[in-house]
Amino acid sequence: MAAPCDLRFDCGRICLDLAATSGAPAERLTGDGPTGERLTGPDQLRAWLVGAGLVPRGTPLDGVDGGWVGRFRALRDLLRRVVHDELRGRAADADLALLNSAAAAGQPPAPCAVRTADGALAASLPGPPDCAGLLAAVARDAICLLTDPAARAQLRQCAGESCTLVYLDTSRGRRRRWCSSEVCGNRERVARHRRRTTVRRGQDGSAGQGLVTGAEKFSAEL
C-alpha cells in the first residue's frame, strides 16, 4: 500500500510497519544513524500514526515534535533488533527488558464511537494522545506478535538482495517471498532480466568469435 513520504503499511502488523520506516540493516542500528530514513520529521510521523491506524483520521496531533520523532525512532530500532534476532535465534535480554518497559510506560489511547454528520459511526479519541501511550501500543503489539506461536511462525524476511524488512506471510501456501511484489519483487525481476540479457550477449559474442576464428583458419589453409 502506497502512502505519503514513502511510508508503507503492508507488513501485517503495526510494529512491523514501524520497523519498515528504516531501510538500515538491523546490525547497523546502533551506529550514527540509519539509512533509508522515512521518519524524517514531525509531519512524516503524523502521517505514519494515521496510516498505521494508531490514531483515527482527524485526531489533533499538534503536540508531535522532534522529541516524538526521536522516541519513535528509538523504539523502531529496538523492534528491528529484537525481531531480527528472534528470527536468527533469540533477542538479547537487555533488549527484551527495554521492549517490556516501553509497553508498560504508558496507556494506549482508548477510542470512542461517535456519530458523524451523515449518521455513520466513526472512531475518535477524547483528546490529543500522548507519546508514551502510542509507543506503548506499538510495543504491546510487538510483544503479542512474538509470544503468539501461530503469528510468529508467519514471520518472514524479504528475499530482496538488499532488503531487511520483515513481514507476516499470510499468503496461501506461505509462498510470499517479497515485502512488496511491486518494490522488491519487481527489482528482482528486472535484475533477472538483465542477467539473462548479459548471458545471451556473452554467448552471442563467443559464437561470433568462433566464426571469425574459423574463417581465419580457412584463409590460412588456402
Coordinates of N, CA and C in Angstrom, one line a residue:
M1 N 0.9 -1.2 0.0 CA 0.0 0.0 0.0 C 0.9 1.2 0.0
A2 N 0.7 2.1 -0.9 CA 1.5 3.3 -1.0 C 1.0 4.3 0.0
A3 N 1.9 5.2 0.4 CA 1.5 6.2 1.4 C 2.4 7.4 1.3
P4 N 2.0 8.6 1.8 CA 2.9 9.8 1.7 C 4.3 9.5 2.3
C5 N 5.3 10.2 1.8 CA 6.6 10.1 2.4 C 7.2 8.7 2.2
D6 N 6.8 7.9 1.3 CA 7.3 6.6 1.1 C 7.0 5.7 2.3
L7 N 6.0 6.0 3.1 CA 5.6 5.1 4.2 C 4.9 3.9 3.6
R8 N 5.1 2.8 4.3 CA 4.5 1.5 3.9 C 3.7 0.9 5.1
F9 N 2.6 0.3 4.7 CA 1.7 -0.3 5.7 C 1.3 -1.7 5.2
D10 N 2.2 -2.5 4.7 CA 1.9 -3.8 4.1 C 2.7 -4.9 4.8
C11 N 3.2 -4.7 6.0 CA 3.9 -5.7 6.7 C 3.1 -6.7 7.6
G12 N 1.8 -6.3 7.8 CA 0.9 -7.2 8.5 C 0.7 -6.9 10.0
R13 N 1.6 -6.1 10.6 CA 1.4 -5.7 12.0 C 1.9 -4.2 12.1
I14 N 1.3 -3.5 13.1 CA 1.8 -2.2 13.4 C 3.2 -2.1 13.7
C15 N 3.7 -3.0 14.6 CA 5.1 -3.0 15.0 C 6.0 -3.2 13.8
L16 N 5.7 -4.1 12.8 CA 6.5 -4.3 11.7 C 6.4 -3.1 10.7
D17 N 5.3 -2.5 10.6 CA 5.2 -1.3 9.8 C 6.1 -0.2 10.3
L18 N 6.2 -0.1 11.7 CA 7.1 0.9 12.2 C 8.5 0.6 11.9
A19 N 8.9 -0.7 12.0 CA 10.2 -1.2 11.6 C 10.6 -0.9 10.2
A20 N 9.5 -0.8 9.3 CA 9.7 -0.6 7.9 C 10.0 0.9 7.6
T21 N 10.0 1.7 8.6 CA 10.3 3.1 8.3 C 11.8 3.4 8.2
S22 N 12.6 2.4 8.3 CA 14.0 2.5 8.1 C 14.5 1.3 7.3
G23 N 15.4 1.6 6.3 CA 16.0 0.6 5.5 C 17.3 0.1 5.9
A24 N 17.8 0.5 7.1 CA 19.1 0.1 7.5 C 19.2 -1.3 8.0
P25 N 20.2 -2.0 7.7 CA 20.4 -3.4 8.3 C 20.3 -3.3 9.8
A26 N 19.7 -4.3 10.4 CA 19.4 -4.3 11.8 C 20.7 -4.2 12.6
E27 N 21.8 -4.8 12.1 CA 23.0 -4.9 12.9 C 23.7 -3.5 12.8
R28 N 23.3 -2.5 12.0 CA 23.9 -1.2 12.0 C 23.1 -0.2 12.7
L29 N 22.0 -0.6 13.4 CA 21.2 0.4 14.0 C 21.7 1.0 15.3
T30 N 22.9 0.6 15.7 CA 23.5 1.2 16.9 C 24.5 2.3 16.5
G31 N 24.6 2.6 15.2 CA 25.6 3.5 14.7 C 25.1 4.9 14.8
D32 N 25.7 5.8 13.9 CA 25.4 7.2 14.0 C 24.0 7.5 13.4
G33 N 23.4 6.6 12.7 CA 22.1 6.9 12.2 C 21.7 6.0 11.0
P34 N 20.4 5.6 10.9 CA 20.0 4.7 9.9 C 20.0 5.3 8.5
T35 N 20.2 4.5 7.5 CA 20.0 4.9 6.2 C 18.6 4.6 5.7
G36 N 18.1 5.2 4.6 CA 16.8 5.0 4.2 C 15.7 5.5 5.2
E37 N 16.0 6.6 5.9 CA 15.1 7.1 6.9 C 13.9 7.7 6.3
R38 N 12.7 7.2 6.8 CA 11.4 7.7 6.4 C 10.7 8.6 7.4
L39 N 11.1 8.4 8.7 CA 10.6 9.3 9.7 C 11.5 10.5 9.9
T40 N 11.5 11.4 8.9 CA 12.4 12.5 8.8 C 12.0 13.7 9.6
G41 N 10.8 13.7 10.1 CA 10.3 14.8 10.9 C 8.9 14.6 11.4
P42 N 8.4 15.6 12.1 CA 7.1 15.5 12.7 C 6.0 15.2 11.7
D43 N 6.0 15.8 10.5 CA 5.0 15.6 9.5 C 4.9 14.2 9.1
Q44 N 6.1 13.6 8.9 CA 6.1 12.2 8.5 C 5.6 11.3 9.6
L45 N 5.9 11.6 10.9 CA 5.5 10.8 12.0 C 3.9 10.9 12.1
R46 N 3.4 12.1 11.9 CA 1.9 12.3 12.0 C 1.3 11.4 10.9
A47 N 1.9 11.4 9.7 CA 1.3 10.6 8.6 C 1.4 9.1 8.9
W48 N 2.5 8.7 9.6 CA 2.6 7.3 9.9 C 1.6 6.9 11.0
L49 N 1.4 7.8 12.0 CA 0.5 7.4 13.1 C -1.0 7.2 12.5
V50 N -1.4 8.1 11.6 CA -2.7 7.9 11.0 C -2.7 6.7 10.1
G51 N -1.7 6.6 9.2 CA -1.7 5.5 8.3 C -1.7 4.1 8.9
A52 N -0.9 4.0 10.0 CA -0.8 2.8 10.7 C -2.1 2.4 11.5
G53 N -3.0 3.4 11.7 CA -4.2 3.2 12.4 C -4.1 3.4 13.9
L54 N -3.0 4.0 14.4 CA -2.8 4.2 15.8 C -3.7 5.3 16.3
V55 N -4.0 6.2 15.4 CA -5.0 7.3 15.8 C -6.0 7.4 14.6
P56 N -7.2 7.8 14.9 CA -8.2 8.0 13.8 C -7.8 9.2 13.0
R57 N -8.3 9.3 11.8 CA -8.1 10.5 11.0 C -8.8 11.6 11.6
G58 N -8.2 12.8 11.6 CA -8.8 14.0 12.2 C -8.3 14.2 13.6
T59 N -7.6 13.3 14.2 CA -7.1 13.4 15.6 C -6.1 14.6 15.7
P60 N -6.2 15.5 16.6 CA -5.3 16.6 16.8 C -3.9 16.0 17.1
L61 N -2.9 16.3 16.3 CA -1.5 15.9 16.5 C -0.6 17.0 16.6
D62 N -1.0 18.2 17.1 CA -0.2 19.3 17.1 C 1.0 19.1 18.1
G63 N 0.9 18.2 19.0 CA 2.0 18.0 20.0 C 3.1 17.2 19.5
V64 N 3.0 16.6 18.3 CA 4.0 15.8 17.7 C 5.2 16.7 17.3
D65 N 6.3 16.5 17.9 CA 7.5 17.3 17.6 C 8.8 16.5 17.4
G66 N 9.9 17.1 17.4 CA 11.1 16.3 17.2 C 11.4 15.3 18.3
G67 N 11.0 15.6 19.5 CA 11.1 14.7 20.6 C 10.4 13.4 20.4
W68 N 9.1 13.5 19.9 CA 8.4 12.4 19.5 C 9.1 11.5 18.4
V69 N 9.6 12.2 17.4 CA 10.3 11.5 16.3 C 11.5 10.7 16.9
G70 N 12.3 11.3 17.7 CA 13.4 10.6 18.3 C 13.0 9.4 19.1
R71 N 11.9 9.5 19.9 CA 11.4 8.4 20.7 C 10.9 7.2 19.8
F72 N 10.1 7.6 18.7 CA 9.6 6.6 17.8 C 10.8 5.9 17.1
R73 N 11.8 6.7 16.7 CA 12.9 6.1 16.0 C 13.6 5.1 16.9
A74 N 13.8 5.5 18.2 CA 14.4 4.6 19.2 C 13.7 3.3 19.3
L75 N 12.4 3.4 19.5 CA 11.6 2.1 19.6 C 11.7 1.3 18.3
R76 N 11.6 2.0 17.1 CA 11.7 1.3 15.9 C 13.1 0.5 15.8
D77 N 14.1 1.1 16.1 CA 15.4 0.4 16.1 C 15.5 -0.7 17.0
L78 N 14.9 -0.6 18.2 CA 14.8 -1.7 19.2 C 14.0 -2.8 18.6
L79 N 12.8 -2.5 18.0 CA 12.0 -3.5 17.4 C 12.7 -4.3 16.3
R80 N 13.5 -3.6 15.4 CA 14.2 -4.2 14.4 C 15.3 -5.2 14.9
R81 N 16.0 -4.8 16.0 CA 16.9 -5.7 16.6 C 16.3 -6.9 17.2
V82 N 15.2 -6.7 17.9 CA 14.5 -7.8 18.6 C 14.0 -8.8 17.6
V83 N 13.3 -8.3 16.6 CA 12.6 -9.2 15.6 C 13.7 -9.9 14.8
H84 N 14.7 -9.2 14.3 CA 15.7 -9.9 13.5 C 16.5 -11.0 14.4
D85 N 16.8 -10.6 15.6 CA 17.5 -11.5 16.5 C 16.6 -12.8 16.8
E86 N 15.3 -12.5 17.0 CA 14.4 -13.7 17.2 C 14.3 -14.6 16.0
L87 N 14.4 -14.0 14.8 CA 14.3 -14.8 13.6 C 15.6 -15.7 13.5
R88 N 16.7 -15.1 13.9 CA 18.0 -15.8 13.8 C 18.2 -16.7 15.0
G89 N 17.6 -16.5 16.1 CA 17.8 -17.3 17.3 C 17.1 -16.7 18.5
R90 N 17.7 -15.8 19.2 CA 17.0 -15.2 20.4 C 17.5 -13.8 20.6
A91 N 16.6 -12.9 21.0 CA 16.9 -11.5 21.2 C 17.7 -11.4 22.6
A92 N 18.5 -10.3 22.7 CA 19.2 -10.1 23.9 C 18.2 -9.7 25.1
D93 N 18.5 -10.2 26.3 CA 17.7 -10.0 27.4 C 17.5 -8.5 27.7
A94 N 18.6 -7.7 27.4 CA 18.5 -6.3 27.7 C 17.5 -5.6 26.7
D95 N 17.5 -6.1 25.5 CA 16.5 -5.5 24.5 C 15.1 -5.9 24.9
L96 N 14.9 -7.1 25.3 CA 13.6 -7.5 25.8 C 13.1 -6.7 27.0
A97 N 14.0 -6.4 27.9 CA 13.7 -5.6 29.0 C 13.3 -4.2 28.6
L98 N 13.9 -3.6 27.6 CA 13.6 -2.3 27.0 C 12.2 -2.3 26.4
L99 N 11.9 -3.4 25.6 CA 10.6 -3.6 25.0 C 9.5 -3.7 26.0
N100 N 9.7 -4.4 27.1 CA 8.7 -4.6 28.2 C 8.5 -3.2 28.9
S101 N 9.6 -2.5 29.0 CA 9.5 -1.2 29.7 C 8.7 -0.2 28.8
A102 N 8.9 -0.2 27.5 CA 8.1 0.7 26.6 C 6.7 0.3 26.7
A103 N 6.3 -1.0 26.7 CA 5.0 -1.4 26.8 C 4.2 -1.0 28.0
A104 N 5.0 -0.9 29.1 CA 4.4 -0.5 30.4 C 4.5 1.0 30.7
A105 N 5.1 1.7 29.9 CA 5.4 3.1 30.2 C 4.3 4.1 30.0
G106 N 3.2 3.6 29.3 CA 2.1 4.5 29.0 C 0.8 3.7 28.8
Q107 N -0.3 4.4 28.7 CA -1.6 3.7 28.5 C -2.0 4.1 27.0
P108 N -2.2 3.1 26.2 CA -2.7 3.4 24.8 C -4.0 4.1 24.9
P109 N -4.2 5.0 24.0 CA -5.5 5.8 24.0 C -6.7 4.9 23.6
A110 N -7.8 5.1 24.3 CA -9.0 4.3 24.1 C -9.9 5.1 23.1
P111 N -10.2 4.5 22.0 CA -11.1 5.2 21.0 C -12.5 5.2 21.5
C112 N -13.3 6.2 21.0 CA -14.7 6.2 21.3 C -15.5 6.1 20.0
A113 N -16.7 5.6 20.0 CA -17.5 5.6 18.8 C -18.4 6.8 18.8
V114 N -18.3 7.6 17.8 CA -19.0 8.9 17.7 C -19.9 8.9 16.4
R115 N -20.9 9.6 16.4 CA -21.8 9.7 15.3 C -21.4 10.9 14.4
T116 N -21.2 10.7 13.1 CA -20.8 11.7 12.2 C -22.0 12.5 11.7
A117 N -21.8 13.5 10.9 CA -22.9 14.3 10.4 C -23.8 13.5 9.5
D118 N -23.3 12.5 8.8 CA -24.1 11.8 7.9 C -24.7 10.5 8.6
G119 N -24.6 10.4 9.9 CA -25.2 9.4 10.7 C -24.4 8.1 10.8
A120 N -23.2 8.1 10.2 CA -22.3 6.9 10.3 C -21.5 7.0 11.7
L121 N -21.1 5.8 12.1 CA -20.2 5.8 13.3 C -18.7 5.8 12.9
A122 N -18.0 6.6 13.7 CA -16.5 6.7 13.4 C -15.8 6.7 14.7
A123 N -14.5 6.3 14.6 CA -13.7 6.2 15.8 C -13.1 7.6 16.1
S124 N -13.0 8.0 17.3 CA -12.5 9.3 17.7 C -11.8 9.1 19.1
L125 N -10.8 10.0 19.3 CA -10.2 10.0 20.6 C -10.7 11.2 21.5
P126 N -10.9 11.0 22.8 CA -11.5 12.0 23.6 C -10.5 13.3 23.7
G127 N -9.3 13.1 23.4 CA -8.3 14.2 23.5 C -7.1 13.9 22.7
P128 N -6.1 14.8 22.6 CA -4.9 14.5 22.0 C -4.1 13.4 22.6
P129 N -3.6 12.4 21.9 CA -2.8 11.3 22.5 C -1.5 11.8 23.0
D130 N -0.9 11.0 24.0 CA 0.4 11.3 24.4 C 1.4 10.3 23.8
C131 N 2.6 10.7 23.7 CA 3.6 9.9 23.1 C 3.9 8.6 23.7
A132 N 3.9 8.6 25.1 CA 4.2 7.3 25.8 C 3.1 6.3 25.5
G133 N 1.8 6.8 25.4 CA 0.7 5.8 25.2 C 0.8 5.2 23.8
L134 N 1.2 6.0 22.8 CA 1.3 5.5 21.5 C 2.4 4.5 21.3
L135 N 3.5 4.9 22.0 CA 4.7 4.0 22.0 C 4.3 2.6 22.6
A136 N 3.6 2.7 23.7 CA 3.2 1.5 24.4 C 2.3 0.6 23.6
A137 N 1.4 1.2 22.7 CA 0.6 0.5 21.9 C 1.4 -0.3 20.9
V138 N 2.5 0.3 20.3 CA 3.3 -0.4 19.3 C 4.1 -1.5 20.0
A139 N 4.7 -1.2 21.2 CA 5.5 -2.2 21.9 C 4.6 -3.4 22.3
R140 N 3.4 -3.2 22.7 CA 2.5 -4.3 23.1 C 2.1 -5.1 21.9
D141 N 2.0 -4.5 20.8 CA 1.7 -5.2 19.5 C 2.9 -6.2 19.2
A142 N 4.1 -5.7 19.4 CA 5.3 -6.5 19.2 C 5.3 -7.7 20.2
I143 N 5.0 -7.4 21.4 CA 5.0 -8.5 22.4 C 4.0 -9.6 22.1
C144 N 2.8 -9.1 21.7 CA 1.7 -10.1 21.3 C 2.2 -10.9 20.1
L145 N 2.8 -10.3 19.1 CA 3.3 -11.0 17.9 C 4.4 -12.0 18.3
L146 N 5.4 -11.6 19.1 CA 6.5 -12.5 19.3 C 6.1 -13.6 20.3
T147 N 5.0 -13.5 21.1 CA 4.6 -14.5 22.0 C 3.5 -15.4 21.5
D148 N 3.0 -15.1 20.3 CA 2.0 -15.9 19.7 C 2.6 -16.9 18.7
P149 N 2.7 -18.2 19.0 CA 3.3 -19.1 18.1 C 2.8 -19.1 16.7
A150 N 1.5 -19.0 16.5 CA 0.9 -19.0 15.2 C 1.4 -17.8 14.4
A151 N 1.3 -16.6 15.0 CA 1.7 -15.4 14.3 C 3.2 -15.4 14.0
R152 N 3.9 -15.8 15.0 CA 5.4 -15.8 14.9 C 5.9 -16.7 13.8
A153 N 5.2 -17.8 13.6 CA 5.5 -18.7 12.5 C 5.3 -18.1 11.1
Q154 N 4.6 -17.1 11.0 CA 4.4 -16.4 9.8 C 5.4 -15.3 9.4
L155 N 6.3 -15.1 10.4 CA 7.3 -14.0 10.2 C 8.3 -14.5 9.0
R156 N 8.5 -13.6 8.1 CA 9.5 -13.8 7.0 C 10.3 -12.6 6.8
Q157 N 11.5 -12.8 6.4 CA 12.3 -11.6 6.0 C 12.3 -11.6 4.4
C158 N 12.2 -10.4 3.9 CA 12.1 -10.2 2.5 C 13.3 -10.9 1.8
A159 N 13.1 -11.5 0.6 CA 14.1 -12.2 -0.1 C 14.9 -11.2 -1.0
G160 N 14.5 -10.0 -1.0 CA 15.3 -9.0 -1.8 C 16.7 -8.9 -1.3
E161 N 17.6 -8.7 -2.3 CA 19.1 -8.8 -2.0 C 19.5 -7.8 -1.0
S162 N 19.0 -6.6 -1.0 CA 19.4 -5.6 0.0 C 18.3 -5.2 0.9
C163 N 17.3 -5.9 1.0 CA 16.1 -5.6 1.8 C 16.2 -6.3 3.2
T164 N 15.9 -5.6 4.2 CA 15.9 -6.2 5.6 C 14.5 -6.2 6.2
L165 N 13.5 -5.9 5.4 CA 12.1 -5.8 6.0 C 11.6 -7.2 6.4
V166 N 10.9 -7.2 7.5 CA 10.2 -8.4 7.9 C 8.7 -8.2 7.9
Y167 N 8.0 -9.2 7.4 CA 6.5 -9.1 7.3 C 5.9 -10.4 7.7
L168 N 4.6 -10.4 7.8 CA 3.8 -11.6 8.1 C 3.4 -12.2 6.8
D169 N 3.7 -13.5 6.6 CA 3.3 -14.2 5.3 C 2.0 -14.9 5.6
T170 N 0.9 -14.3 5.1 CA -0.4 -14.9 5.3 C -0.9 -15.4 3.9
S171 N -0.1 -15.5 3.0 CA -0.5 -16.0 1.6 C -0.8 -17.5 1.6
R172 N -1.5 -17.9 0.7 CA -1.9 -19.3 0.5 C -0.6 -20.1 0.3
G173 N -0.4 -21.1 1.0 CA 0.8 -22.0 0.9 C 2.1 -21.3 1.4
R174 N 1.9 -20.1 2.1 CA 3.1 -19.4 2.6 C 4.2 -19.3 1.5
R175 N 3.8 -18.8 0.4 CA 4.8 -18.6 -0.7 C 5.2 -17.2 -1.0
R176 N 4.8 -16.3 -0.2 CA 5.2 -14.9 -0.4 C 6.7 -14.8 -0.1
R177 N 7.4 -14.2 -1.1 CA 8.9 -14.0 -1.0 C 9.3 -12.6 -0.7
W178 N 8.5 -11.6 -1.1 CA 8.9 -10.2 -1.0 C 8.0 -9.4 0.0
C179 N 8.7 -8.4 0.5 CA 7.9 -7.5 1.3 C 6.8 -6.8 0.5
S180 N 7.2 -6.6 -0.8 CA 6.3 -6.0 -1.8 C 6.6 -6.5 -3.2
S181 N 5.6 -7.1 -3.8 CA 5.9 -7.6 -5.2 C 6.2 -6.4 -6.1
E182 N 5.6 -5.2 -5.8 CA 5.8 -4.1 -6.7 C 7.2 -3.4 -6.4
V183 N 7.8 -3.6 -5.3 CA 9.0 -3.0 -5.0 C 10.2 -4.0 -5.1
C184 N 10.4 -4.9 -4.1 CA 11.5 -5.8 -4.2 C 11.3 -6.9 -5.3
G185 N 10.0 -7.3 -5.4 CA 9.7 -8.3 -6.4 C 10.1 -7.8 -7.8
N186 N 9.7 -6.6 -8.1 CA 9.9 -6.0 -9.4 C 11.4 -5.8 -9.6
R187 N 12.2 -5.4 -8.5 CA 13.6 -5.2 -8.7 C 14.3 -6.5 -9.0
E188 N 13.8 -7.6 -8.4 CA 14.4 -8.9 -8.7 C 14.1 -9.4 -10.1
R189 N 12.9 -9.1 -10.6 CA 12.6 -9.4 -12.0 C 13.4 -8.7 -13.0
V190 N 13.6 -7.4 -12.7 CA 14.5 -6.6 -13.6 C 15.9 -7.1 -13.5
A191 N 16.4 -7.4 -12.4 CA 17.8 -7.9 -12.2 C 17.9 -9.2 -13.0
R192 N 16.9 -10.1 -12.8 CA 17.0 -11.4 -13.5 C 17.0 -11.2 -15.0
H193 N 16.2 -10.2 -15.5 CA 16.2 -10.0 -17.0 C 17.5 -9.5 -17.4
R194 N 18.2 -8.6 -16.6 CA 19.5 -8.0 -17.0 C 20.5 -9.1 -17.0
R195 N 20.5 -10.1 -16.1 CA 21.4 -11.1 -16.0 C 21.3 -12.0 -17.3
R196 N 20.0 -12.3 -17.6 CA 19.8 -13.2 -18.8 C 20.3 -12.5 -20.1
T197 N 20.0 -11.2 -20.2 CA 20.5 -10.4 -21.3 C 22.0 -10.4 -21.4
T198 N 22.7 -10.3 -20.3 CA 24.1 -10.3 -20.3 C 24.7 -11.6 -20.7
V199 N 24.1 -12.7 -20.2 CA 24.5 -14.0 -20.6 C 24.3 -14.3 -22.1
R200 N 23.2 -13.8 -22.6 CA 22.9 -14.0 -24.1 C 23.9 -13.3 -24.9
R201 N 24.2 -12.0 -24.5 CA 25.2 -11.2 -25.2 C 26.6 -11.9 -25.2
G202 N 26.9 -12.4 -24.0 CA 28.2 -13.1 -23.9 C 28.2 -14.3 -24.8
Q203 N 27.1 -15.1 -24.9 CA 27.1 -16.3 -25.7 C 27.2 -15.9 -27.2
D204 N 26.4 -14.8 -27.6 CA 26.5 -14.4 -29.0 C 27.9 -13.9 -29.4
G205 N 28.5 -13.2 -28.4 CA 29.9 -12.8 -28.7 C 30.9 -13.9 -28.9
S206 N 30.7 -14.9 -28.0 CA 31.6 -16.1 -28.2 C 31.3 -16.8 -29.5
A207 N 30.1 -16.9 -29.9 CA 29.8 -17.6 -31.2 C 30.4 -16.8 -32.3
G208 N 30.3 -15.5 -32.2 CA 30.9 -14.6 -33.3 C 32.4 -14.8 -33.4
Q209 N 33.0 -14.9 -32.2 CA 34.5 -15.1 -32.2 C 34.9 -16.4 -32.8
G210 N 34.0 -17.4 -32.6 CA 34.3 -18.7 -33.1 C 34.2 -18.7 -34.7
L211 N 33.2 -18.0 -35.2 CA 33.1 -17.9 -36.6 C 34.3 -17.2 -37.3
V212 N 34.7 -16.1 -36.6 CA 35.9 -15.4 -37.2 C 37.1 -16.2 -37.1
T213 N 37.3 -17.0 -36.1 CA 38.4 -17.9 -36.0 C 38.4 -18.9 -37.0
G214 N 37.2 -19.5 -37.3 CA 37.1 -20.5 -38.4 C 37.4 -19.9 -39.7
A215 N 36.9 -18.7 -40.0 CA 37.2 -18.1 -41.3 C 38.7 -17.8 -41.5
E216 N 39.4 -17.4 -40.4 CA 40.8 -17.1 -40.5 C 41.5 -18.4 -40.8
K217 N 41.1 -19.5 -40.1 CA 41.8 -20.8 -40.3 C 41.6 -21.2 -41.8
F218 N 40.4 -21.0 -42.3 CA 40.1 -21.4 -43.7 C 41.0 -20.6 -44.7
S219 N 41.2 -19.3 -44.4 CA 42.0 -18.5 -45.3 C 43.5 -18.9 -45.2
A220 N 43.9 -19.3 -44.0 CA 45.3 -19.7 -43.8 C 45.6 -21.0 -44.6
E221 N 44.6 -21.9 -44.6 CA 44.8 -23.1 -45.3 C 44.9 -22.9 -46.8
L222 N 44.2 -21.9 -47.4 CA 44.3 -21.6 -48.8 C 45.7 -21.0 -49.1

